[in-house]
PDB file of C-alpha atoms and ligand atoms in Angstrom:
ATOM      1  CA  MET G  27       0.000   0.000   0.000  1.00 48.00           C
ATOM      2  CA  ALA G  28       1.340   3.470  -0.934  1.00 52.00           C
ATOM      3  CA  SER G  29       2.152   5.559   2.117  1.00 60.00           C
ATOM      4  CA  PRO G  30      -0.031   8.656   2.534  1.00 73.00           C
ATOM      5  CA  SER G  31       1.488  11.920   1.329  1.00 89.00           C
ATOM      6  CA  PRO G  32       3.067  14.236   3.926  1.00 95.00           C
ATOM      7  CA  ILE G  33       0.757  16.702   5.658  1.00 98.00           C
ATOM      8  CA  THR G  34       1.663  20.255   4.677  1.00 98.00           C
ATOM      9  CA  VAL G  35       1.018  23.442   6.630  1.00 98.00           C
ATOM     10  CA  PRO G  36      -1.809  24.539   4.261  1.00 98.00           C
ATOM     11  CA  ALA G  37      -3.389  21.064   4.377  1.00 97.00           C
ATOM     12  CA  PHE G  38      -3.283  21.173   8.185  1.00 98.00           C
ATOM     13  CA  ALA G  39      -4.858  24.642   8.265  1.00 98.00           C
ATOM     14  CA  GLU G  40      -7.581  23.632   5.780  1.00 97.00           C
ATOM     15  CA  ARG G  41      -8.793  20.959   8.182  1.00 96.00           C
ATOM     16  CA  LYS G  42     -10.504  23.832  10.052  1.00 95.00           C
ATOM     17  CA  SER G  43     -13.366  23.511   7.619  1.00 84.00           C
ATOM     18  CA  SER G  44     -13.557  19.706   7.659  1.00 91.00           C
ATOM     19  CA  ASP G  45     -15.380  17.699  10.282  1.00 88.00           C
ATOM     20  CA  GLN G  46     -12.317  15.551  11.048  1.00 95.00           C
ATOM     21  CA  LYS G  47     -10.547  16.766  14.175  1.00 98.00           C
ATOM     22  CA  LEU G  48      -6.772  17.235  14.161  1.00 98.00           C
ATOM     23  CA  CYS G  49      -4.649  14.920  16.338  1.00 98.00           C
ATOM     24  CA  MET G  50      -1.299  16.117  17.637  1.00 98.00           C
ATOM     25  CA  LEU G  51       1.070  14.477  20.150  1.00 99.00           C
ATOM     26  CA  THR G  52       4.609  15.219  21.323  1.00 98.00           C
ATOM     27  CA  ALA G  53       7.818  13.330  20.499  1.00 99.00           C
ATOM     28  CA  TYR G  54      11.453  13.911  21.346  1.00 98.00           C
ATOM     29  CA  ASP G  55      13.122  10.741  20.015  1.00 98.00           C
ATOM     30  CA  PHE G  56      13.222   8.504  16.921  1.00 98.00           C
ATOM     31  CA  PRO G  57      11.181   5.449  18.019  1.00 98.00           C
ATOM     32  CA  THR G  58       8.366   7.537  19.512  1.00 98.00           C
ATOM     33  CA  ALA G  59       8.193   9.804  16.457  1.00 98.00           C
ATOM     34  CA  GLU G  60       8.118   6.777  14.140  1.00 98.00           C
ATOM     35  CA  LEU G  61       5.369   5.137  16.215  1.00 98.00           C
ATOM     36  CA  LEU G  62       3.219   8.286  16.256  1.00 98.00           C
ATOM     37  CA  ASP G  63       3.692   8.794  12.527  1.00 98.00           C
ATOM     38  CA  GLN G  64       2.812   5.203  11.708  1.00 98.00           C
ATOM     39  CA  SER G  65      -0.220   5.404  14.016  1.00 98.00           C
ATOM     40  CA  GLY G  66      -1.682   8.248  11.978  1.00 98.00           C
ATOM     41  CA  VAL G  67      -1.302  11.436  14.032  1.00 98.00           C
ATOM     42  CA  ASP G  68      -1.634  14.587  11.927  1.00 98.00           C
ATOM     43  CA  ALA G  69       1.107  16.563  13.648  1.00 98.00           C
ATOM     44  CA  ILE G  70       4.019  15.866  15.966  1.00 99.00           C
ATOM     45  CA  LEU G  71       5.172  18.550  18.358  1.00 99.00           C
ATOM     46  CA  VAL G  72       8.762  18.605  19.557  1.00 99.00           C
ATOM     47  CA  GLY G  73       7.653  20.489  22.635  1.00 98.00           C
ATOM     48  CA  ASP G  74       9.739  22.216  25.238  1.00 98.00           C
ATOM     49  CA  SER G  75       7.817  19.878  27.576  1.00 98.00           C
ATOM     50  CA  LEU G  76      10.947  17.814  26.982  1.00 98.00           C
ATOM     51  CA  ALA G  77      12.159  19.714  30.054  1.00 98.00           C
ATOM     52  CA  ASN G  78       9.557  17.932  32.180  1.00 96.00           C
ATOM     53  CA  VAL G  79       9.350  14.494  30.592  1.00 95.00           C
ATOM     54  CA  ILE G  80      12.910  13.939  29.332  1.00 97.00           C
ATOM     55  CA  GLN G  81      15.114  16.156  31.481  1.00 97.00           C
ATOM     56  CA  GLY G  82      13.154  15.775  34.745  1.00 95.00           C
ATOM     57  CA  ARG G  83      12.875  19.537  35.262  1.00 96.00           C
ATOM     58  CA  GLU G  84      10.111  21.473  37.031  1.00 94.00           C
ATOM     59  CA  THR G  85       9.584  24.085  34.301  1.00 97.00           C
ATOM     60  CA  THR G  86      10.261  24.504  30.580  1.00 98.00           C
ATOM     61  CA  ILE G  87      12.303  27.667  31.132  1.00 98.00           C
ATOM     62  CA  PRO G  88      15.802  26.074  31.024  1.00 98.00           C
ATOM     63  CA  VAL G  89      15.385  24.428  27.578  1.00 98.00           C
ATOM     64  CA  THR G  90      17.934  25.795  25.101  1.00 98.00           C
ATOM     65  CA  LEU G  91      17.779  26.261  21.343  1.00 98.00           C
ATOM     66  CA  ASP G  92      20.546  23.673  20.884  1.00 98.00           C
ATOM     67  CA  GLU G  93      18.611  21.115  22.943  1.00 98.00           C
ATOM     68  CA  ILE G  94      15.375  21.537  21.011  1.00 98.00           C
ATOM     69  CA  ILE G  95      17.263  21.379  17.691  1.00 99.00           C
ATOM     70  CA  TYR G  96      19.006  18.179  18.820  1.00 98.00           C
ATOM     71  CA  HIS G  97      15.676  16.459  19.565  1.00 98.00           C
ATOM     72  CA  ALA G  98      13.826  17.913  16.567  1.00 99.00           C
ATOM     73  CA  GLU G  99      16.427  16.750  14.056  1.00 98.00           C
ATOM     74  CA  ILE G 100      16.071  13.186  15.388  1.00 98.00           C
ATOM     75  CA  VAL G 101      12.265  13.361  15.255  1.00 99.00           C
ATOM     76  CA  CYS G 102      12.198  14.756  11.705  1.00 98.00           C
ATOM     77  CA  ARG G 103      14.321  11.869  10.402  1.00 98.00           C
ATOM     78  CA  ALA G 104      11.713   9.406  11.736  1.00 98.00           C
ATOM     79  CA  VAL G 105       8.626  11.114  10.313  1.00 98.00           C
ATOM     80  CA  LYS G 106       7.283  10.495   6.805  1.00 98.00           C
ATOM     81  CA  HIS G 107       3.723  11.764   7.004  1.00 98.00           C
ATOM     82  CA  ALA G 108       2.870  14.008   9.977  1.00 98.00           C
ATOM     83  CA  LEU G 109       3.540  17.730  10.136  1.00 98.00           C
ATOM     84  CA  VAL G 110       6.442  18.382  12.523  1.00 98.00           C
ATOM     85  CA  VAL G 111       6.186  21.526  14.649  1.00 99.00           C
ATOM     86  CA  VAL G 112       9.017  22.589  16.961  1.00 99.00           C
ATOM     87  CA  ASP G 113       8.728  24.775  20.053  1.00 98.00           C
ATOM     88  CA  MET G 114      10.832  27.925  20.224  1.00 98.00           C
ATOM     89  CA  PRO G 115      12.393  27.905  23.711  1.00 98.00           C
ATOM     90  CA  PHE G 116      12.008  30.652  26.281  1.00 98.00           C
ATOM     91  CA  LEU G 117      13.928  33.820  25.293  1.00 97.00           C
ATOM     92  CA  SER G 118      14.737  32.535  21.812  1.00 98.00           C
ATOM     93  CA  TYR G 119      12.201  34.940  20.231  1.00 97.00           C
ATOM     94  CA  HIS G 120      11.763  37.744  22.761  1.00 94.00           C
ATOM     95  CA  THR G 121      14.928  39.779  22.334  1.00 95.00           C
ATOM     96  CA  GLY G 122      14.258  41.289  18.916  1.00 95.00           C
ATOM     97  CA  ILE G 123      12.816  40.417  15.543  1.00 97.00           C
ATOM     98  CA  GLU G 124      16.194  39.663  13.952  1.00 98.00           C
ATOM     99  CA  GLN G 125      17.102  37.253  16.719  1.00 98.00           C
ATOM    100  CA  ALA G 126      13.700  35.568  16.476  1.00 98.00           C
ATOM    101  CA  ILE G 127      14.083  35.113  12.698  1.00 98.00           C
ATOM    102  CA  ALA G 128      17.651  33.812  13.077  1.00 98.00           C
ATOM    103  CA  ASN G 129      16.613  31.309  15.757  1.00 98.00           C
ATOM    104  CA  ALA G 130      13.470  30.111  13.980  1.00 98.00           C
ATOM    105  CA  GLY G 131      15.546  29.865  10.784  1.00 98.00           C
ATOM    106  CA  ARG G 132      18.086  27.672  12.567  1.00 98.00           C
ATOM    107  CA  ILE G 133      15.265  25.394  13.732  1.00 98.00           C
ATOM    108  CA  LEU G 134      13.912  25.000  10.195  1.00 98.00           C
ATOM    109  CA  LYS G 135      17.318  24.629   8.520  1.00 98.00           C
ATOM    110  CA  GLN G 136      18.932  22.268  11.007  1.00 98.00           C
ATOM    111  CA  THR G 137      15.986  19.981  11.766  1.00 98.00           C
ATOM    112  CA  GLY G 138      13.889  19.716   8.605  1.00 98.00           C
ATOM    113  CA  CYS G 139      10.669  20.565  10.467  1.00 98.00           C
ATOM    114  CA  GLN G 140       7.851  22.468   8.747  1.00 98.00           C
ATOM    115  CA  ALA G 141       6.837  24.981  11.424  1.00 98.00           C
ATOM    116  CA  VAL G 142       7.683  26.517  14.770  1.00 98.00           C
ATOM    117  CA  LYS G 143       5.406  27.095  17.748  1.00 98.00           C
ATOM    118  CA  LEU G 144       5.697  30.013  20.096  1.00 98.00           C
ATOM    119  CA  GLU G 145       3.879  31.030  23.244  1.00 98.00           C
ATOM    120  CA  GLY G 146       2.568  34.549  23.376  1.00 93.00           C
ATOM    121  CA  ASN G 147      -0.218  36.999  23.978  1.00 92.00           C
ATOM    122  CA  ALA G 148      -1.193  39.808  21.611  1.00 94.00           C
ATOM    123  CA  GLY G 149       2.126  41.501  22.512  1.00 93.00           C
ATOM    124  CA  GLN G 150       4.013  38.859  20.499  1.00 94.00           C
ATOM    125  CA  ALA G 151       1.996  39.415  17.297  1.00 97.00           C
ATOM    126  CA  ALA G 152       4.812  41.410  15.655  1.00 97.00           C
ATOM    127  CA  ILE G 153       7.191  38.481  16.146  1.00 98.00           C
ATOM    128  CA  VAL G 154       4.690  36.054  14.610  1.00 98.00           C
ATOM    129  CA  SER G 155       4.153  38.283  11.573  1.00 98.00           C
ATOM    130  CA  SER G 156       7.865  38.808  10.956  1.00 98.00           C
ATOM    131  CA  LEU G 157       8.486  35.061  10.986  1.00 98.00           C
ATOM    132  CA  VAL G 158       5.538  34.481   8.665  1.00 98.00           C
ATOM    133  CA  ASP G 159       6.803  37.281   6.369  1.00 98.00           C
ATOM    134  CA  VAL G 160      10.091  35.445   5.805  1.00 98.00           C
ATOM    135  CA  GLY G 161       8.287  32.165   5.128  1.00 98.00           C
ATOM    136  CA  ILE G 162       8.439  30.466   8.510  1.00 98.00           C
ATOM    137  CA  PRO G 163       5.052  28.955   9.415  1.00 98.00           C
ATOM    138  CA  VAL G 164       4.021  29.668  13.007  1.00 98.00           C
ATOM    139  CA  MET G 165       1.661  27.820  15.321  1.00 98.00           C
ATOM    140  CA  ALA G 166       0.730  30.179  18.167  1.00 98.00           C
ATOM    141  CA  HIS G 167       0.098  29.145  21.775  1.00 98.00           C
ATOM    142  CA  VAL G 168      -2.226  31.166  24.020  1.00 98.00           C
ATOM    143  CA  GLY G 169      -3.952  30.645  27.372  1.00 98.00           C
ATOM    144  CA  LEU G 170      -1.704  29.012  29.950  1.00 98.00           C
ATOM    145  CA  ARG G 171       1.830  29.660  28.735  1.00 97.00           C
ATOM    146  CA  PRO G 172       4.258  27.491  30.713  1.00 97.00           C
ATOM    147  CA  GLN G 173       7.266  29.656  29.734  1.00 97.00           C
ATOM    148  CA  SER G 174       5.583  32.530  31.642  1.00 96.00           C
ATOM    149  CA  ILE G 175       4.711  30.388  34.636  1.00 95.00           C
ATOM    150  CA  HIS G 176       6.273  32.699  37.215  1.00 96.00           C
ATOM    151  CA  GLN G 177       4.443  35.704  35.839  1.00 94.00           C
ATOM    152  CA  MET G 178       1.150  33.759  35.641  1.00 95.00           C
ATOM    153  CA  GLY G 179       1.554  32.525  39.229  1.00 94.00           C
ATOM    154  CA  GLY G 180       1.190  28.785  38.580  1.00 93.00           C
ATOM    155  CA  TYR G 181      -0.368  26.191  36.282  1.00 93.00           C
ATOM    156  CA  ARG G 182      -3.925  27.555  36.462  1.00 95.00           C
ATOM    157  CA  VAL G 183      -6.961  27.590  34.208  1.00 97.00           C
ATOM    158  CA  GLN G 184      -7.030  30.930  32.329  1.00 97.00           C
ATOM    159  CA  ARG G 185     -10.454  32.615  32.533  1.00 97.00           C
ATOM    160  CA  ASP G 186     -10.041  36.144  31.187  1.00 98.00           C
ATOM    161  CA  ARG G 187     -12.341  35.717  28.176  1.00 98.00           C
ATOM    162  CA  GLU G 188     -11.550  39.069  26.570  1.00 98.00           C
ATOM    163  CA  SER G 189      -7.772  38.699  26.670  1.00 97.00           C
ATOM    164  CA  LEU G 190      -7.980  35.095  25.486  1.00 98.00           C
ATOM    165  CA  LEU G 191     -10.145  36.099  22.516  1.00 98.00           C
ATOM    166  CA  ARG G 192      -7.839  39.048  21.800  1.00 98.00           C
ATOM    167  CA  ASP G 193      -4.693  36.870  21.952  1.00 98.00           C
ATOM    168  CA  ALA G 194      -6.099  34.191  19.630  1.00 98.00           C
ATOM    169  CA  GLN G 195      -7.403  36.819  17.202  1.00 98.00           C
ATOM    170  CA  ALA G 196      -4.020  38.610  17.237  1.00 98.00           C
ATOM    171  CA  ALA G 197      -2.240  35.327  16.435  1.00 98.00           C
ATOM    172  CA  GLN G 198      -4.543  34.765  13.478  1.00 98.00           C
ATOM    173  CA  ASP G 199      -4.185  38.343  12.218  1.00 98.00           C
ATOM    174  CA  ALA G 200      -0.394  38.055  12.481  1.00 98.00           C
ATOM    175  CA  GLY G 201      -0.502  35.066  10.122  1.00 98.00           C
ATOM    176  CA  ALA G 202      -0.270  32.038  12.449  1.00 98.00           C
ATOM    177  CA  PHE G 203      -1.657  28.943  10.693  1.00 98.00           C
ATOM    178  CA  ALA G 204      -3.039  27.397  13.913  1.00 98.00           C
ATOM    179  CA  VAL G 205      -3.203  28.153  17.606  1.00 98.00           C
ATOM    180  CA  VAL G 206      -2.831  25.970  20.692  1.00 98.00           C
ATOM    181  CA  LEU G 207      -5.321  26.836  23.454  1.00 98.00           C
ATOM    182  CA  GLU G 208      -3.989  25.629  26.810  1.00 98.00           C
ATOM    183  CA  CYS G 209      -6.067  25.335  29.967  1.00 98.00           C
ATOM    184  CA  LEU G 210      -9.177  27.401  29.408  1.00 98.00           C
ATOM    185  CA  PRO G 211     -12.839  26.783  30.116  1.00 98.00           C
ATOM    186  CA  VAL G 212     -14.581  24.758  27.442  1.00 98.00           C
ATOM    187  CA  GLU G 213     -17.026  27.567  26.543  1.00 98.00           C
ATOM    188  CA  ILE G 214     -14.292  30.167  25.982  1.00 98.00           C
ATOM    189  CA  ALA G 215     -12.304  27.717  23.834  1.00 98.00           C
ATOM    190  CA  ARG G 216     -15.458  26.952  21.832  1.00 98.00           C
ATOM    191  CA  GLU G 217     -16.157  30.651  21.314  1.00 98.00           C
ATOM    192  CA  ILE G 218     -12.578  31.282  20.107  1.00 98.00           C
ATOM    193  CA  THR G 219     -12.842  28.288  17.772  1.00 98.00           C
ATOM    194  CA  GLU G 220     -16.056  29.678  16.282  1.00 98.00           C
ATOM    195  CA  GLN G 221     -14.669  33.194  15.908  1.00 98.00           C
ATOM    196  CA  ILE G 222     -11.311  32.575  14.225  1.00 98.00           C
ATOM    197  CA  ARG G 223     -10.493  31.123  10.813  1.00 98.00           C
ATOM    198  CA  ILE G 224      -7.426  29.087  11.841  1.00 98.00           C
ATOM    199  CA  PRO G 225      -7.622  25.709  13.622  1.00 98.00           C
ATOM    200  CA  THR G 226      -7.554  25.677  17.413  1.00 98.00           C
ATOM    201  CA  ILE G 227      -5.677  22.802  19.049  1.00 98.00           C
ATOM    202  CA  GLY G 228      -6.803  22.307  22.620  1.00 98.00           C
ATOM    203  CA  ILE G 229      -4.988  20.975  25.657  1.00 98.00           C
ATOM    204  CA  GLY G 230      -7.181  21.261  28.719  1.00 98.00           C
ATOM    205  CA  ALA G 231      -9.602  23.331  26.635  1.00 98.00           C
ATOM    206  CA  GLY G 232     -12.510  20.903  26.152  1.00 98.00           C
ATOM    207  CA  ASN G 233     -13.912  19.291  23.050  1.00 97.00           C
ATOM    208  CA  GLY G 234     -15.040  22.384  21.151  1.00 97.00           C
ATOM    209  CA  CYS G 235     -11.596  22.876  19.570  1.00 98.00           C
ATOM    210  CA  ASP G 236     -10.648  21.834  16.026  1.00 98.00           C
ATOM    211  CA  GLY G 237      -8.050  19.404  17.361  1.00 98.00           C
ATOM    212  CA  GLN G 238      -6.285  18.153  20.468  1.00 98.00           C
ATOM    213  CA  VAL G 239      -2.706  17.829  21.668  1.00 98.00           C
ATOM    214  CA  LEU G 240      -1.299  15.930  24.641  1.00 98.00           C
ATOM    215  CA  VAL G 241       2.160  15.144  25.918  1.00 98.00           C
ATOM    216  CA  THR G 242       2.686  11.542  24.767  1.00 98.00           C
ATOM    217  CA  HIS G 243       4.360  10.460  28.004  1.00 98.00           C
ATOM    218  CA  ASP G 244       1.276  11.630  29.919  1.00 97.00           C
ATOM    219  CA  MET G 245      -1.331   9.907  27.735  1.00 98.00           C
ATOM    220  CA  LEU G 246       0.645   6.648  27.614  1.00 98.00           C
ATOM    221  CA  GLY G 247       1.026   6.639  31.401  1.00 97.00           C
ATOM    222  CA  LEU G 248       4.813   6.922  31.230  1.00 96.00           C
ATOM    223  CA  SER G 249       5.168  10.073  33.330  1.00 91.00           C
ATOM    224  CA  SER G 250       5.672   9.918  37.063  1.00 87.00           C
ATOM    225  CA  GLY G 251       4.243  12.394  39.543  1.00 83.00           C
ATOM    226  CA  TYR G 252       1.365  14.814  39.109  1.00 86.00           C
ATOM    227  CA  THR G 253      -1.046  14.281  36.207  1.00 90.00           C
ATOM    228  CA  PRO G 254      -3.196  17.298  35.266  1.00 93.00           C
ATOM    229  CA  ARG G 255      -6.989  16.797  35.160  1.00 95.00           C
ATOM    230  CA  PHE G 256      -7.056  17.301  31.377  1.00 96.00           C
ATOM    231  CA  VAL G 257      -4.900  14.214  30.717  1.00 97.00           C
ATOM    232  CA  ARG G 258      -6.545  10.890  29.988  1.00 97.00           C
ATOM    233  CA  GLN G 259      -4.173   7.952  30.368  1.00 97.00           C
ATOM    234  CA  PHE G 260      -4.931   5.761  27.360  1.00 98.00           C
ATOM    235  CA  ALA G 261      -2.413   3.185  28.630  1.00 98.00           C
ATOM    236  CA  ASN G 262      -0.309   2.515  31.707  1.00 97.00           C
ATOM    237  CA  LEU G 263       3.047   1.817  30.075  1.00 98.00           C
ATOM    238  CA  ARG G 264       4.984   2.690  33.215  1.00 97.00           C
ATOM    239  CA  GLU G 265       3.362  -0.238  35.020  1.00 97.00           C
ATOM    240  CA  THR G 266       3.797  -2.555  31.989  1.00 98.00           C
ATOM    241  CA  ALA G 267       7.487  -1.602  31.806  1.00 98.00           C
ATOM    242  CA  ARG G 268       7.994  -1.974  35.559  1.00 98.00           C
ATOM    243  CA  LEU G 269       6.579  -5.542  35.482  1.00 98.00           C
ATOM    244  CA  ALA G 270       8.823  -6.427  32.505  1.00 98.00           C
ATOM    245  CA  ILE G 271      11.928  -5.023  34.230  1.00 98.00           C
ATOM    246  CA  GLU G 272      11.147  -6.892  37.454  1.00 98.00           C
ATOM    247  CA  GLU G 273      10.672 -10.113  35.481  1.00 98.00           C
ATOM    248  CA  TYR G 274      13.995  -9.545  33.668  1.00 98.00           C
ATOM    249  CA  CYS G 275      15.839  -9.073  36.996  1.00 98.00           C
ATOM    250  CA  GLN G 276      14.178 -12.170  38.411  1.00 98.00           C
ATOM    251  CA  GLU G 277      15.111 -14.307  35.377  1.00 98.00           C
ATOM    252  CA  VAL G 278      18.711 -13.045  35.371  1.00 98.00           C
ATOM    253  CA  ARG G 279      19.074 -13.692  39.093  1.00 98.00           C
ATOM    254  CA  THR G 280      17.622 -17.211  38.850  1.00 98.00           C
ATOM    255  CA  GLY G 281      19.700 -18.080  35.764  1.00 98.00           C
ATOM    256  CA  LYS G 282      16.629 -18.460  33.480  1.00 98.00           C
ATOM    257  CA  PHE G 283      17.759 -15.645  31.159  1.00 98.00           C
ATOM    258  CA  PRO G 284      19.401 -15.971  28.730  1.00 98.00           C
ATOM    259  CA  GLY G 285      17.931 -19.314  27.638  1.00 97.00           C
ATOM    260  CA  ASN G 286      18.967 -21.485  24.693  1.00 97.00           C
ATOM    261  CA  GLU G 287      17.000 -19.306  22.231  1.00 97.00           C
ATOM    262  CA  GLN G 288      19.034 -16.254  23.197  1.00 98.00           C
ATOM    263  CA  SER G 289      22.381 -18.076  23.109  1.00 98.00           C
ATOM    264  CA  TYR G 290      24.813 -18.920  20.265  1.00 97.00           C
ATOM    265  CA  GLN G 291      26.070 -22.535  19.960  1.00 93.00           C
TER     266      GLN G 291
HETATM  267  O1  KIV K  30       5.714  21.723  25.088  1.00 68.08           O
HETATM  268  C1  KIV K  30       4.653  21.124  24.851  1.00 68.08           C
HETATM  269  O2  KIV K  30       4.566  19.895  24.848  1.00 68.08           O
HETATM  270  C2  KIV K  30       3.475  21.940  24.558  1.00 68.08           C
HETATM  271  C3  KIV K  30       2.154  21.249  24.560  1.00 68.08           C
HETATM  272  C4  KIV K  30       1.780  20.903  25.934  1.00 68.08           C
HETATM  273  C5  KIV K  30       1.124  22.024  23.845  1.00 68.08           C
HETATM  274  O3  KIV K  30       3.580  23.111  24.352  1.00 68.08           O
END
């Protein structure tokens, strides 16, 4: 069977007007990216959530441009079909338009991804439009913005309807092709989705969005510690892996592994 053609930025954006919701998940390594791609996700996000799930950090603030490029290049080599979107790390797009273009350009050139994602309110619209002007597709991210966690005072549901509508509208007007809505009440997310022309991708924003994104480690039950309310664990791979590792140790210690099948004569 011929493999489906790669999903382009325009094709992703056009799904706004279809009744098939967009599915996006995160990946930071080759086997996970390959698995997601072969399982039919529409987009793969190399998120700065790698700070939490790969590096074991409390916040996404320490992630560097070099780190995200390292992971994104690996992911892009594994993906044949899905759109790959890469997060711009904290302070890689805030210190001037030229710097933002140079950094987003490095991400595109060195990884092979199709788009970048950046967190921002209406104040970041000029950055979005300058990236779009030079041909770099941008997915915006409004609502709870983990890179601004100290300013926002914690991982809380965002309820200021007017600013949320204004931020999403500003992202669209600046030329973003899609916008992530993180942690907002279902009715506000639905209203934004109805009012703007670009797809909304929700995380903790209810089912009125045009698509959904989750951190793969969370939805597969691989993460340890706190799980936000908006995560559904579709599997408990941590428990499956723990049982397998315990069995391995047991078999090694009792001399049952390796057996004849795993040995050369
Ligand atoms: O970094 C990330 O994984 C994200 C998603 C949670 C949207 O930004």
